Every structure is written in C-alpha cells, then in structure tokens.
Amino acid sequence: DAGVIQSPRHEVTEMGQEVTLRCKPISGHDYLFWYRQTMMRGLELLIYFNNNVPIDDSGMPEDRFSAKMPNASFSTLKIQPSEPRDSAVYFCASRQGLAGQETQYFGPGTRLLVL
Amino acid sequence: AQSVTQLDSHVSVSEGTPVLLRCNYSSSYSPSLFWYVQHPNKGLQLLLKYTSAATLVKGINGFEAEFKKSETSFHLTKPSAHMSDAAEYFCVVSGMNTGNQFYFGTGTSLTVIP
C-alpha cells in the first residue's frame, strides 16, 4: 500500500489567495483526519470524517477553512482567503473503522507558507 | 477527559547510551496509548501502541514502552541510542468518542550526541 498521500508537499502563496490541500487515505480506511502542526500550538485536530461524513469540525479555526470528502478515496482542505497565520504543516491521517483499530496512519504533510 | 503530558520537551543523550522519554496520561477509562516519531520534515510514524494486552510493548527500531496503570505512565525507552533516533517523539492517548480521537502530547525532541 502506498500509505496516505498528500499533495502538494509544499505550497507558497500570498495572503488572500485560495489554498486547496488534498489527501488520499489508505484504501479501506473509514476514518480520515486533518491536523495542523505549528511550533506554537503543536498538533491540532481540525476535522475528521467517518465514511465520508464530517463528524467533528470543532477544531476548524474559522469560516475561512472548509473540508470535504466527496468519496472514500479523496478529501480536500480549503482555506479561502489565506492569511499569514495559516502558515503551518497540514497532515492528513486515516484509520480503519474496526473496533480496536485506533492506529492512525499519517501522510507526509503539506508545508504551507502564506506571505 | 483524556490528556497526555510529556515531561521533557528536550532530551539529549550520547550515542550508545539508554534513552528514556517520559509520558504521563490522564484518562477516565482504560486507554489506548501510542508513541509516534517524527523525523525532520517528515510525517508521523507509529513506533508502538498499547491496547490493553501486554503491559510491556515492543515497537520498531528497538524501542519499547511499559504501561503502568498505578503511575499513569507510558514511558518510552531504548537500551542504546543511535544517531538515526534523533527526532521528535509524541505520546498519544486515544479517546472514547466515535472516531477514537487522538490527544497528542506536546512532543519531546531527542538529540543524540556522537
């Protein structure tokens, strides 16, 4: 298995621009998580999906952030408009839905820099 | 509520000496606990996990951790540090909500001195 795939790996954009981050979870995994990592706040859960349905988006910072999962093999995290404080590494993770299978598998992350 | 506390933000050891990274957890039930490692500019990789089976858990790259309920601890150890062990280490407790949400510690940065 190729693992969790994220694209792009690096993104540099200017304030006010729209940014779209993409994630392909491991095939057969029922849960998908989006995290943000910064030096100041560490790892934060933004939102997670179960069977393509958003379950908890309480970690999404504000209305500028949105996430979708149109099918079991693809999810996007969109920031519109982007701000310099959104600069961070964004990770996607997935896991199986079976009881006792809580292990999350992380993608390599997208490094976002908003100028 | 679940939470983890990593007691050291930075640990420095000499190559070939033992490694101890400390983690204490708080949970209202019997938790699942994990250690992940993050090398520079990389994603998080699972080192090991405890899910109510054996209290001494062996992971990859020679790491192991012992679940001690009486001390609410899950410390990570390795008998002999290697240069390639230099990385950030995260202790994680899994929640009981629908998605078994992860609660991350703040991380411990391990430096290995040649």
Short mmCIF file of C-alpha atoms in Angstrom, two decimals:
data_model
loop_
_atom_site.label_atom_id
_atom_site.label_comp_id
_atom_site.label_asym_id
_atom_site.label_seq_id
_atom_site.Cartn_x
_atom_site.Cartn_y
_atom_site.Cartn_z
CA ASP A 1 0.00 0.00 0.00
CA ALA A 2 1.25 3.49 -0.81
CA GLY A 3 0.14 4.93 2.50
CA VAL A 4 -1.66 8.21 2.92
CA ILE A 5 -0.89 10.53 0.03
CA GLN A 6 -0.96 14.29 0.32
CA SER A 7 -0.48 16.98 -2.28
CA PRO A 8 1.09 19.35 -2.73
CA ARG A 9 4.03 18.71 -0.42
CA HIS A 10 4.88 22.40 -0.34
CA GLU A 11 2.76 25.44 -1.06
CA VAL A 12 3.77 29.09 -1.04
CA THR A 13 1.05 31.62 -1.63
CA GLU A 14 0.19 35.22 -0.98
CA MET A 15 -2.25 36.47 1.59
CA GLY A 16 -5.78 36.47 0.27
CA GLN A 17 -5.30 33.63 -2.15
CA GLU A 18 -7.27 30.39 -2.02
CA VAL A 19 -5.35 27.29 -1.00
CA THR A 20 -6.51 23.70 -1.54
CA LEU A 21 -4.80 20.78 0.13
CA ARG A 22 -5.51 17.24 -0.99
CA CYS A 23 -5.45 13.86 0.66
CA LYS A 24 -5.89 10.28 -0.46
CA PRO A 25 -6.38 7.94 2.51
CA ILE A 26 -5.31 4.33 2.67
CA SER A 27 -7.74 2.13 0.77
CA GLY A 28 -10.32 0.55 3.05
CA HIS A 29 -9.93 3.08 5.85
CA ASP A 30 -13.20 4.51 7.10
CA TYR A 31 -11.87 7.50 9.05
CA LEU A 32 -9.97 10.49 7.77
CA PHE A 33 -8.44 13.22 9.94
CA TRP A 34 -6.98 16.63 9.13
CA TYR A 35 -4.40 18.09 11.53
CA ARG A 36 -2.39 21.28 11.66
CA GLN A 37 1.06 21.48 13.24
CA THR A 38 2.72 24.71 14.34
CA MET A 39 5.52 25.48 16.74
CA MET A 40 3.21 27.49 18.96
CA ARG A 41 0.24 25.14 19.17
CA GLY A 42 1.68 21.73 18.34
CA LEU A 43 -0.63 19.23 16.63
CA GLU A 44 -4.26 20.26 16.42
CA LEU A 45 -7.14 18.22 15.08
CA LEU A 46 -9.10 20.31 12.62
CA ILE A 47 -11.81 17.92 11.45
CA TYR A 48 -12.47 14.23 10.95
CA PHE A 49 -14.72 12.18 8.70
CA ASN A 50 -16.31 8.77 9.07
CA ASN A 51 -17.48 7.11 5.87
CA ASN A 52 -17.11 10.46 4.07
CA VAL A 53 -19.33 12.29 6.57
CA PRO A 54 -17.85 15.08 8.74
CA ILE A 55 -18.23 14.04 12.36
CA ASP A 56 -16.43 16.74 14.33
CA ASP A 57 -15.28 20.04 12.86
CA SER A 58 -14.92 21.87 16.15
CA GLY A 59 -11.22 22.30 15.52
CA MET A 60 -11.65 24.25 12.31
CA PRO A 61 -10.32 27.69 13.20
CA GLU A 62 -12.87 29.83 11.40
CA ASP A 63 -15.12 30.09 8.38
CA ARG A 64 -12.15 30.56 6.10
CA PHE A 65 -11.46 26.86 6.49
CA SER A 66 -13.58 24.18 4.87
CA ALA A 67 -13.13 20.47 4.25
CA LYS A 68 -14.87 18.00 2.03
CA MET A 69 -14.75 14.29 1.37
CA PRO A 70 -16.67 13.59 -1.83
CA ASN A 71 -15.74 9.92 -1.84
CA ALA A 72 -13.84 7.33 0.15
CA SER A 73 -10.56 7.98 -1.62
CA PHE A 74 -10.29 11.75 -1.62
CA SER A 75 -10.55 14.71 0.70
CA THR A 76 -9.72 18.40 0.44
CA LEU A 77 -8.99 21.11 2.95
CA LYS A 78 -9.55 24.60 1.60
CA ILE A 79 -8.51 27.94 3.01
CA GLN A 80 -10.12 31.00 1.49
CA PRO A 81 -8.84 33.64 1.87
CA SER A 82 -5.49 32.57 3.28
CA GLU A 83 -3.64 34.60 5.93
CA PRO A 84 -0.01 34.52 7.13
CA ARG A 85 -1.11 32.93 10.43
CA ASP A 86 -2.31 29.91 8.45
CA SER A 87 1.30 29.01 7.73
CA ALA A 88 1.82 25.54 9.15
CA VAL A 89 2.25 21.90 8.23
CA TYR A 90 -1.07 20.22 7.49
CA PHE A 91 -1.31 16.48 7.97
CA CYS A 92 -3.91 14.04 6.81
CA ALA A 93 -4.32 10.70 8.58
CA SER A 94 -6.60 7.71 8.14
CA ARG A 95 -7.57 4.61 10.07
CA GLN A 96 -9.78 1.58 9.84
CA GLY A 97 -13.25 1.59 11.30
CA LEU A 98 -12.93 -1.69 13.16
CA ALA A 99 -13.02 -1.81 16.95
CA GLY A 100 -9.51 -1.97 18.35
CA GLN A 101 -8.01 -0.47 15.22
CA GLU A 102 -7.41 3.03 16.51
CA THR A 103 -3.99 3.42 14.92
CA GLN A 104 -3.89 6.42 12.65
CA TYR A 105 -1.56 6.46 9.65
CA PHE A 106 -0.23 9.84 8.69
CA GLY A 107 0.66 11.32 5.36
CA PRO A 108 3.91 13.24 4.80
CA GLY A 109 2.17 16.59 5.26
CA THR A 110 1.80 19.77 3.25
CA ARG A 111 4.02 22.68 4.27
CA LEU A 112 2.06 25.87 3.71
CA LEU A 113 3.64 29.29 3.73
CA VAL A 114 1.37 32.29 3.33
CA LEU A 115 3.25 35.50 2.61
CA ALA B 1 -11.41 13.58 29.59
CA GLN B 2 -8.17 12.31 28.15
CA SER B 3 -4.81 14.03 28.05
CA VAL B 4 -1.11 13.29 27.99
CA THR B 5 1.83 15.12 29.49
CA GLN B 6 5.29 14.69 28.11
CA LEU B 7 7.53 15.64 30.96
CA ASP B 8 10.57 16.72 28.94
CA SER B 9 10.50 19.00 25.94
CA HIS B 10 14.12 18.17 25.10
CA VAL B 11 16.28 15.14 25.86
CA SER B 12 19.91 14.82 24.91
CA VAL B 13 21.83 11.52 25.09
CA SER B 14 25.14 10.22 23.83
CA GLU B 15 25.18 7.62 21.11
CA GLY B 16 25.11 4.13 22.62
CA THR B 17 23.53 5.21 25.91
CA PRO B 18 19.95 4.49 27.02
CA VAL B 19 17.01 6.64 26.04
CA LEU B 20 14.11 7.48 28.35
CA LEU B 21 11.26 9.67 27.16
CA ARG B 22 8.58 10.21 29.78
CA CYS B 23 4.83 10.35 29.31
CA ASN B 24 2.01 10.51 31.83
CA TYR B 25 -1.60 10.19 30.82
CA SER B 26 -4.97 11.07 32.22
CA SER B 27 -7.98 9.00 31.32
CA SER B 28 -11.27 8.07 32.88
CA TYR B 29 -11.11 4.57 31.43
CA SER B 30 -8.53 2.04 30.28
CA PRO B 31 -6.88 3.91 27.43
CA SER B 32 -5.11 3.04 24.22
CA LEU B 33 -1.70 4.69 24.15
CA PHE B 34 0.71 5.28 21.32
CA TRP B 35 4.16 6.64 20.62
CA TYR B 36 4.84 8.27 17.27
CA VAL B 37 8.13 9.56 15.90
CA GLN B 38 8.56 12.49 13.54
CA HIS B 39 11.87 12.96 11.77
CA PRO B 40 12.66 16.41 10.41
CA ASN B 41 10.35 17.43 7.58
CA LYS B 42 8.59 14.09 7.69
CA GLY B 43 5.19 12.78 8.73
CA LEU B 44 4.43 10.90 11.93
CA GLN B 45 5.37 7.23 12.08
CA LEU B 46 3.95 4.77 14.58
CA LEU B 47 6.59 3.39 16.95
CA LEU B 48 4.36 1.26 19.15
CA LYS B 49 0.95 1.05 20.76
CA TYR B 50 -0.67 -0.29 23.91
CA THR B 51 -4.24 -1.56 23.68
CA SER B 52 -4.86 -3.40 26.98
CA ALA B 53 -2.88 -6.51 26.17
CA ALA B 54 0.68 -6.96 27.47
CA THR B 55 1.86 -4.02 29.55
CA LEU B 56 5.35 -4.11 28.04
CA VAL B 57 5.06 -3.18 24.41
CA LYS B 58 7.83 -3.61 21.88
CA GLY B 59 7.99 -1.39 18.86
CA ILE B 60 10.14 -0.73 15.86
CA ASN B 61 13.82 0.21 15.90
CA GLY B 62 14.43 -1.29 19.34
CA PHE B 63 12.03 0.96 21.23
CA GLU B 64 9.71 -0.30 23.92
CA ALA B 65 7.28 1.19 26.42
CA GLU B 66 5.71 -0.03 29.63
CA PHE B 67 2.16 0.75 30.62
CA LYS B 68 1.95 1.37 34.37
CA LYS B 69 -1.60 1.97 35.48
CA SER B 70 -0.67 2.73 39.09
CA GLU B 71 1.63 5.51 37.92
CA THR B 72 -0.49 6.52 34.88
CA SER B 73 2.69 6.40 32.85
CA PHE B 74 3.74 5.11 29.46
CA HIS B 75 7.45 5.90 29.21
CA LEU B 76 9.40 5.13 26.04
CA THR B 77 12.81 3.50 26.32
CA LYS B 78 15.62 2.18 24.18
CA PRO B 79 18.74 0.48 25.53
CA SER B 80 21.20 2.10 23.14
CA ALA B 81 20.65 5.30 21.20
CA HIS B 82 21.59 5.56 17.56
CA MET B 83 22.23 8.74 15.61
CA SER B 84 19.19 7.98 13.47
CA ASP B 85 16.96 8.19 16.58
CA ALA B 86 17.28 11.97 16.64
CA ALA B 87 13.72 13.17 16.08
CA GLU B 88 10.57 14.47 17.75
CA TYR B 89 8.55 11.93 19.73
CA PHE B 90 4.87 12.22 20.53
CA CYS B 91 2.90 10.35 23.17
CA VAL B 92 -0.77 9.95 22.26
CA VAL B 93 -3.89 8.75 24.07
CA SER B 94 -6.94 7.65 22.15
CA GLY B 95 -10.32 8.96 23.14
CA MET B 96 -13.55 7.06 23.58
CA ASN B 97 -15.54 9.19 21.18
CA THR B 98 -16.82 7.86 17.89
CA GLY B 99 -13.62 8.37 15.99
CA ASN B 100 -11.27 7.45 18.83
CA GLN B 101 -9.85 10.93 18.55
CA PHE B 102 -6.16 11.26 19.32
CA TYR B 103 -4.91 13.54 22.08
CA PHE B 104 -1.27 14.44 21.48
CA GLY B 105 1.40 15.38 23.95
CA THR B 106 3.50 18.43 23.22
CA GLY B 107 6.39 16.32 21.98
CA THR B 108 9.93 15.56 23.13
CA SER B 109 12.84 16.46 20.94
CA LEU B 110 15.60 13.84 21.16
CA THR B 111 19.16 14.83 20.36
CA VAL B 112 21.82 12.13 20.00
CA ILE B 113 25.38 13.27 20.54
CA PRO B 114 28.07 11.36 18.64
#
